[in-house]
Amino acid sequence: MPSTESRLTSEAPSVVTVGAELLTDTLTAQGAPVHPVDFRPPLAGDGVDDALVDVLADPRRAEANETALNRVLGVRPRLVDVRPASEFLGLRPGTFYHAGPPIAWKDASGPLRGALIGAMLFEGLAQSPEEAEKALAEGAATLEPCHHHGGVGPMAGVVSPSMWVFVLRDEADPERYSWCSLNEGLGKVLRYGAYGPEVVERLRWMSSVLGPVLRDAVRARGPIDLGTILAQMLHMGDEAHNRNRAGTLMLLRDLLPNLVAGDHPAEDLAEVMRFVGGNDHFFLNLAMPALKLMLDAGRDVPGSSLVVAMARNGTEFGIQVSGTGDQWFTGPAQYPEGLFLGSYGPDDANPDIGDSAITETGGMGGFVMAAAPAIVRLVGGDAAFAMDATQNMYEITNDDHPLFQLPILDFRGSPTGIDVAKVVSTGILPQINTGMAGRVPGTGQVGAGLVTPPAECFTKAIRALGEAAEAP
C-alpha cells in the first residue's frame, strides 16, 4: 500500500469541509472535489451546555413532547363567527391589544407607535396624531399582548374595541377558541404603522360594512374547516405567511353563495368581494389564529421543550415554551434582509415585528418555503434556498405534520414542533419570512424579507427548562 504522503502527491485530493463555506467555495473554484458537511456549533452562553445536558436527560421530556405535539395535531380549527372586539373580547375604550411580548409606550417601536396613534384616531380618543401621541406618552392607554387574550395580530397587531375579529373554535373542543383582526391589505395600513386619513377611513368601512357582511355570511354558511384549506394551500403554492393567494380565493369560494344570498345592498357586496378577492393576504388573518389555536393546545406540559409561540413587538422577539408556562424568553428583534418597495432601503426598515411568526411556530411560513418557491420573488433568495430552508427546519422539529404535506418532497409532512433542545444543540435557528414596516411612525410597509430569531431566546429558554428538569 502506498504511503499517505505518496497518495497525496499521486492521487487527486478529495476534501471534506465542515461549516466553512469560504473554504468550500475556494476549493470548488479550483476544480477540487469537495464534500461539504453542514455543521454549526451549538448555541453558546453561560450555563447553556449544562442546561442542555439536564434537559436532554430529563426522563419526562420524550413523553412530554409527544403529549404536547399530539394535542397540537388533534386540533380542528373552524371559522365560526366574525364579531366586534368590544363584543367578543370585552375590549373597552383606552385598552389596545398588540403583537409580541408585553411592552410599554416608552419602549415601543415606530410602527407600533404609529398603529396606536391610528387606533386612537379611529376610536375618536384623539383629534390629531399629535394629540394621540401626547396622550399615549402620558399613559392614557393600557397596552396588552394579543397572545395574553387568546389571539394574534399581524405586524403591530393593534386591536381596538371597534375593530372586528375572526372567531375560531376547535371542533374537537368547542371551549377552545382563538381570534384575529381582519386583514386591511398591503402598503399604507394600520398594522404597518400608517395612520393617515385613508387608513382611518378604511378601518371605518371595515367596521361598518366588511365586518357585518362577513358575519352574516359565516353564520349563514356554518363553520369553515380552516385546517383543510391550509393543507390545500400547500398544494397550490402558498406557505400561509407571506403568500396566501390560494387560501384567500378558497375562502371567498366558500363564502360566495351566502354573500350573494344575504340582505346587504348589492354595492356593499360588490365592494366586499372586490376587497377580499383583491387582497392576497386576506387569509393570513385566518391562518394565524388557526395555528394559534393548535399551538395553545400544546401549552403547559411539564418537561416539554416544545415552542408554542414566537412573536415580536418591533423591539423584542419573544418565545414561549410548553414546559415553562406563560413566561416569555426575549432578545432584541432582528432586521430582516430582503426586497424593498419603491425607493425604500435598509435604513427605512424597523426591526422584525408581528405575531405572524405563529405560522412558522406551527410549521408553515418559512418552514414550508419549498412548497411555495414563488415566495422568493417577494422576500428574497432563490428556489434552491427555499428548498434548503425547509430541509433545515426538519433538524429542529419533532415530527412531520400528517395533514400539511409538501408535494415537492414526495408529500412529506411539514416540519412541525420546534424543540428548544434541538435548536440549541444544532445551532439552527427557525427560518421566518416576513413583511417589513417603516421605522418612522406613519410610514407603512417598506418591503418584505427573511429573518431569524435572536439566539438568546433559546439559550434563556434552555436554562429555564434545565432548572426545572428532573434528574434521571
Coordinates of C-alpha atoms in Angstrom, one line a residue, residues 74-415:
G74 CA -55.5 17.0 17.4
V75 CA -57.0 20.5 17.0
R76 CA -59.5 21.0 14.2
P77 CA -59.7 24.8 13.6
R78 CA -63.0 26.2 12.3
L79 CA -64.0 29.8 11.5
V80 CA -67.4 30.2 13.3
D81 CA -68.1 33.9 13.6
V82 CA -67.0 37.5 12.9
R83 CA -67.6 40.0 15.7
P84 CA -66.6 43.4 17.1
A85 CA -63.7 43.2 19.5
S86 CA -65.7 45.1 22.1
E87 CA -68.4 42.4 21.9
F88 CA -66.3 39.2 21.7
L89 CA -63.3 40.2 23.8
G90 CA -64.9 42.8 26.1
L91 CA -62.3 45.3 24.9
R92 CA -63.1 48.8 26.3
P93 CA -62.0 52.3 25.1
G94 CA -58.5 53.1 26.1
T95 CA -57.3 49.5 26.0
F96 CA -55.4 48.2 23.0
Y97 CA -54.0 44.8 22.3
H98 CA -50.7 44.5 20.3
A99 CA -48.3 42.0 18.8
G100 CA -45.4 40.3 20.6
P101 CA -44.3 40.2 24.2
P102 CA -45.5 42.9 26.7
I103 CA -44.2 46.4 26.1
A104 CA -44.7 50.0 27.3
W105 CA -45.1 53.1 25.1
K106 CA -41.7 54.4 26.0
D107 CA -40.1 51.3 24.5
A108 CA -42.4 50.9 21.6
S109 CA -41.0 50.8 18.0
G110 CA -42.0 53.3 15.3
P111 CA -44.6 51.1 13.6
L112 CA -46.3 50.1 16.9
R113 CA -46.4 53.7 17.9
G114 CA -47.9 54.6 14.5
A115 CA -50.6 51.9 14.8
L116 CA -51.5 53.0 18.3
I117 CA -51.8 56.6 17.1
G118 CA -54.1 55.4 14.3
A119 CA -56.2 53.4 16.7
M120 CA -56.6 56.4 18.9
L121 CA -57.9 58.4 15.9
F122 CA -60.1 55.6 14.7
E123 CA -61.7 55.3 18.2
G124 CA -62.2 59.1 18.5
L125 CA -59.9 59.3 21.5
A126 CA -57.8 62.0 19.8
Q127 CA -58.5 64.5 17.1
S128 CA -54.9 64.7 15.6
P129 CA -51.8 62.5 15.5
E130 CA -50.0 64.9 17.8
E131 CA -52.9 64.8 20.4
A132 CA -52.9 61.0 20.2
E133 CA -49.1 60.7 20.7
K134 CA -49.2 63.1 23.6
A135 CA -52.0 61.1 25.3
L136 CA -50.2 57.8 24.8
A137 CA -47.0 59.2 26.2
E138 CA -48.9 60.4 29.3
G139 CA -50.2 56.9 29.9
A140 CA -53.8 57.4 28.5
A141 CA -53.9 53.8 27.2
T142 CA -53.5 50.3 28.5
L143 CA -51.4 48.0 26.3
E144 CA -51.7 44.2 26.5
P145 CA -50.3 41.5 24.1
C146 CA -52.9 39.7 21.9
H147 CA -51.3 36.4 23.0
H148 CA -52.4 37.0 26.6
H149 CA -56.0 37.0 25.4
G150 CA -56.0 34.0 23.1
G151 CA -55.4 35.9 19.9
V152 CA -52.8 37.1 17.4
G153 CA -52.3 40.2 15.3
P154 CA -50.1 40.7 12.2
M155 CA -47.2 43.3 12.3
A156 CA -48.0 45.9 15.0
G157 CA -51.1 43.8 15.7
V158 CA -53.0 46.6 17.3
V159 CA -56.7 45.8 18.1
S160 CA -59.1 48.4 19.4
P161 CA -62.7 47.9 20.6
S162 CA -64.4 49.0 17.3
M163 CA -62.4 46.7 15.1
W164 CA -63.9 43.3 14.1
V165 CA -62.2 40.0 14.6
F166 CA -62.5 36.5 13.2
V167 CA -63.6 34.0 15.8
L168 CA -62.2 30.4 15.6
R169 CA -63.1 27.3 17.6
D170 CA -61.7 23.8 17.9
E171 CA -64.2 21.3 16.5
A172 CA -62.7 18.7 18.9
D173 CA -63.0 21.0 21.9
P174 CA -65.5 23.8 21.3
E175 CA -64.5 25.5 24.6
R176 CA -61.1 26.3 22.9
Y177 CA -61.0 29.5 20.8
S178 CA -58.7 32.0 19.1
W179 CA -59.2 35.2 17.2
C180 CA -57.5 37.7 14.9
S181 CA -58.3 41.1 13.3
L182 CA -59.5 41.4 9.7
N183 CA -56.7 42.0 7.1
E184 CA -56.5 45.5 5.7
G185 CA -54.4 44.8 2.6
L186 CA -50.8 46.0 1.9
G187 CA -49.0 49.3 1.8
K188 CA -50.2 52.2 4.0
V189 CA -52.2 50.2 6.5
L190 CA -52.5 50.4 10.3
R191 CA -50.7 47.2 11.1
Y192 CA -47.6 48.6 9.3
G193 CA -47.8 51.7 11.4
A194 CA -49.6 54.1 9.0
Y195 CA -52.3 56.3 10.4
G196 CA -53.2 58.8 7.6
P197 CA -56.8 59.7 6.8
E198 CA -57.1 56.9 4.2
V199 CA -56.1 54.3 6.8
V200 CA -58.7 55.5 9.3
E201 CA -61.4 55.7 6.6
R202 CA -60.7 52.1 5.5
L203 CA -60.9 50.9 9.1
R204 CA -64.3 52.6 9.4
W205 CA -65.6 50.9 6.3
M206 CA -64.3 47.6 7.6
S207 CA -66.3 48.1 10.8
S208 CA -69.5 49.3 9.2
V209 CA -69.6 47.1 6.1
L210 CA -67.0 44.4 5.8
G211 CA -67.4 43.0 9.3
P212 CA -71.2 42.8 9.3
V213 CA -71.3 41.3 5.8
L214 CA -68.7 38.6 6.7
R215 CA -70.5 37.9 10.0
D216 CA -73.8 37.2 8.3
A217 CA -72.2 35.1 5.5
V218 CA -70.2 33.0 8.0
R219 CA -73.2 32.5 10.3
A220 CA -75.4 31.5 7.4
R221 CA -72.9 29.1 5.9
G222 CA -71.8 27.5 9.2
P223 CA -68.2 26.6 10.4
I224 CA -65.5 26.7 7.7
D225 CA -62.7 24.0 8.0
L226 CA -59.5 26.1 8.0
G227 CA -57.2 23.0 8.5
T228 CA -58.3 21.6 5.2
I229 CA -57.8 25.0 3.5
L230 CA -54.3 25.2 5.0
A231 CA -53.5 21.7 3.7
Q232 CA -54.8 22.6 0.2
M233 CA -52.8 25.8 0.1
L234 CA -49.5 23.9 0.3
H235 CA -50.6 22.0 -2.9
M236 CA -51.3 25.3 -4.6
G237 CA -48.1 27.3 -4.0
D238 CA -48.9 29.1 -0.7
E239 CA -47.0 29.0 2.5
A240 CA -49.6 30.8 4.7
H241 CA -47.5 33.6 5.8
N242 CA -46.4 36.0 3.0
R243 CA -48.2 34.1 0.3
N244 CA -52.0 33.4 0.9
R245 CA -53.4 33.8 -2.6
A246 CA -54.9 30.3 -2.9
G247 CA -56.2 30.4 0.6
T248 CA -57.9 33.7 0.1
L249 CA -59.7 32.6 -3.1
M250 CA -60.8 29.3 -1.4
L251 CA -62.2 31.3 1.5
L252 CA -64.1 33.5 -1.0
R253 CA -65.3 30.5 -2.9
D254 CA -66.8 29.0 0.4
L255 CA -68.5 32.3 1.3
L256 CA -69.8 33.5 -2.1
P257 CA -73.2 31.7 -2.1
N258 CA -74.0 33.1 1.3
L259 CA -72.7 36.5 0.5
V260 CA -74.9 37.0 -2.6
A261 CA -77.9 35.4 -0.8
G262 CA -77.7 37.9 2.1
D263 CA -79.7 41.0 2.6
H264 CA -76.9 43.6 2.3
P265 CA -77.0 46.2 -0.6
A266 CA -75.5 45.0 -3.8
E267 CA -73.0 47.8 -3.9
D268 CA -71.7 46.7 -0.4
L269 CA -71.4 43.1 -1.5
A270 CA -69.6 44.1 -4.6
E271 CA -67.1 46.2 -2.6
V272 CA -66.6 43.4 -0.1
M273 CA -65.9 40.8 -2.8
R274 CA -63.6 43.2 -4.6
F275 CA -61.7 44.0 -1.3
V276 CA -61.3 40.3 -0.3
G277 CA -60.5 39.0 -3.8
G278 CA -58.0 41.8 -4.5
N279 CA -56.1 41.2 -1.2
D280 CA -53.8 38.2 -1.5
H281 CA -53.0 38.5 2.2
F282 CA -56.6 38.3 3.4
F283 CA -56.3 34.7 4.5
L284 CA -53.2 35.4 6.6
N285 CA -55.5 36.6 9.4
L286 CA -57.2 33.2 9.4
A287 CA -54.0 31.1 9.0
M288 CA -52.6 32.9 12.1
P289 CA -55.4 32.2 14.6
A290 CA -55.8 28.7 13.2
L291 CA -52.2 27.9 14.1
K292 CA -52.5 29.8 17.4
L293 CA -55.5 27.6 18.3
M294 CA -53.4 24.5 17.5
L295 CA -50.3 25.6 19.4
D296 CA -52.2 26.8 22.5
A297 CA -53.4 23.2 22.9
G298 CA -49.8 22.1 23.4
R299 CA -49.2 24.5 26.4
D300 CA -48.4 23.7 30.0
V301 CA -47.0 20.2 29.7
P302 CA -44.3 19.9 32.4
G303 CA -41.0 18.8 31.0
S304 CA -41.9 19.6 27.4
S305 CA -39.4 21.7 25.3
L306 CA -41.9 22.4 22.5
V307 CA -42.1 26.0 21.4
V308 CA -45.7 27.2 21.5
A309 CA -45.3 30.8 20.4
M310 CA -42.9 33.1 18.6
A311 CA -43.8 36.8 18.4
R312 CA -42.3 40.2 18.1
N313 CA -43.3 43.7 19.1
G314 CA -40.8 45.6 16.9
T315 CA -38.4 46.0 19.8
E316 CA -38.1 42.5 21.2
F317 CA -38.5 39.0 19.9
G318 CA -40.1 36.5 22.4
I319 CA -40.8 32.8 22.5
Q320 CA -43.0 30.7 24.9
V321 CA -42.4 27.1 25.7
S322 CA -44.9 24.4 26.7
G323 CA -43.0 23.4 29.8
T324 CA -42.4 26.9 31.2
G325 CA -46.0 28.3 31.3
D326 CA -46.6 31.8 30.1
Q327 CA -43.0 33.0 30.6
W328 CA -41.5 35.0 27.7
F329 CA -37.9 34.4 26.7
T330 CA -36.8 37.5 24.8
G331 CA -34.0 39.1 22.8
P332 CA -33.6 42.1 20.5
A333 CA -35.7 41.9 17.4
Q334 CA -33.5 41.5 14.3
Y335 CA -33.6 43.4 11.0
P336 CA -35.0 41.3 8.1
E337 CA -32.9 41.1 4.9
G338 CA -35.0 41.1 1.7
L339 CA -36.5 43.3 -1.0
F340 CA -37.8 46.8 -0.7
L341 CA -40.7 48.7 -2.2
G342 CA -40.0 51.7 -4.4
S343 CA -37.3 53.9 -3.2
Y344 CA -37.2 52.4 0.3
G345 CA -34.0 50.8 1.6
P346 CA -32.5 49.2 4.7
D347 CA -32.2 52.5 6.6
D348 CA -36.0 52.8 6.4
A349 CA -36.9 49.5 7.9
N350 CA -37.8 48.7 11.5
P351 CA -36.7 45.5 13.3
D352 CA -38.8 42.4 12.9
I353 CA -42.4 42.9 14.2
G354 CA -45.7 40.9 14.5
D355 CA -47.4 37.8 15.8
S356 CA -47.3 36.3 12.3
A357 CA -44.4 34.1 13.3
I358 CA -47.1 31.9 14.8
T359 CA -47.2 30.4 11.3
E360 CA -43.6 29.3 11.5
T361 CA -44.2 28.1 15.1
G362 CA -46.9 25.8 13.7
G363 CA -44.7 24.5 10.8
M364 CA -45.9 26.8 8.0
G365 CA -44.5 30.1 6.5
G366 CA -40.7 30.0 6.3
F367 CA -40.7 26.3 7.3
V368 CA -42.5 25.3 4.1
M369 CA -40.9 27.6 1.6
A370 CA -40.1 24.5 -0.5
A371 CA -43.8 24.3 -1.3
A372 CA -44.0 28.0 -2.3
P373 CA -40.8 28.8 -4.3
A374 CA -42.5 31.8 -5.8
I375 CA -42.3 33.5 -2.4
V376 CA -38.6 34.2 -3.0
R377 CA -39.7 36.9 -5.5
L378 CA -41.2 38.8 -2.6
V379 CA -38.8 38.0 0.3
G380 CA -35.5 37.4 -1.5
G381 CA -33.4 34.3 -2.0
D382 CA -33.9 31.7 -4.8
A383 CA -35.7 28.4 -5.3
A384 CA -32.7 26.4 -4.0
F385 CA -32.7 28.5 -0.8
A386 CA -36.4 27.8 -0.3
M387 CA -35.8 24.0 -0.6
D388 CA -32.8 24.2 1.8
A389 CA -34.7 26.3 4.3
T390 CA -37.4 23.7 4.6
Q391 CA -34.9 20.8 4.8
N392 CA -33.1 22.6 7.6
M393 CA -36.3 23.0 9.7
Y394 CA -36.7 19.2 9.9
E395 CA -33.5 19.3 12.0
I396 CA -35.1 21.4 14.8
T397 CA -38.6 19.9 14.9
N398 CA -40.1 16.8 16.4
D399 CA -42.5 15.5 13.8
D400 CA -43.9 15.7 10.2
H401 CA -47.5 17.2 10.2
P402 CA -49.8 14.4 9.0
L403 CA -52.2 16.8 7.2
F404 CA -49.9 19.6 5.9
Q405 CA -47.9 17.9 3.2
L406 CA -45.4 19.2 0.6
P407 CA -45.8 17.7 -2.9
I408 CA -42.2 18.7 -3.8
L409 CA -40.9 16.5 -1.0
D410 CA -43.0 13.5 -2.1
F411 CA -45.8 14.6 0.2
R412 CA -43.7 14.6 3.3
G413 CA -45.4 16.4 6.2
S414 CA -44.3 19.9 7.1
P415 CA -41.7 20.2 9.8

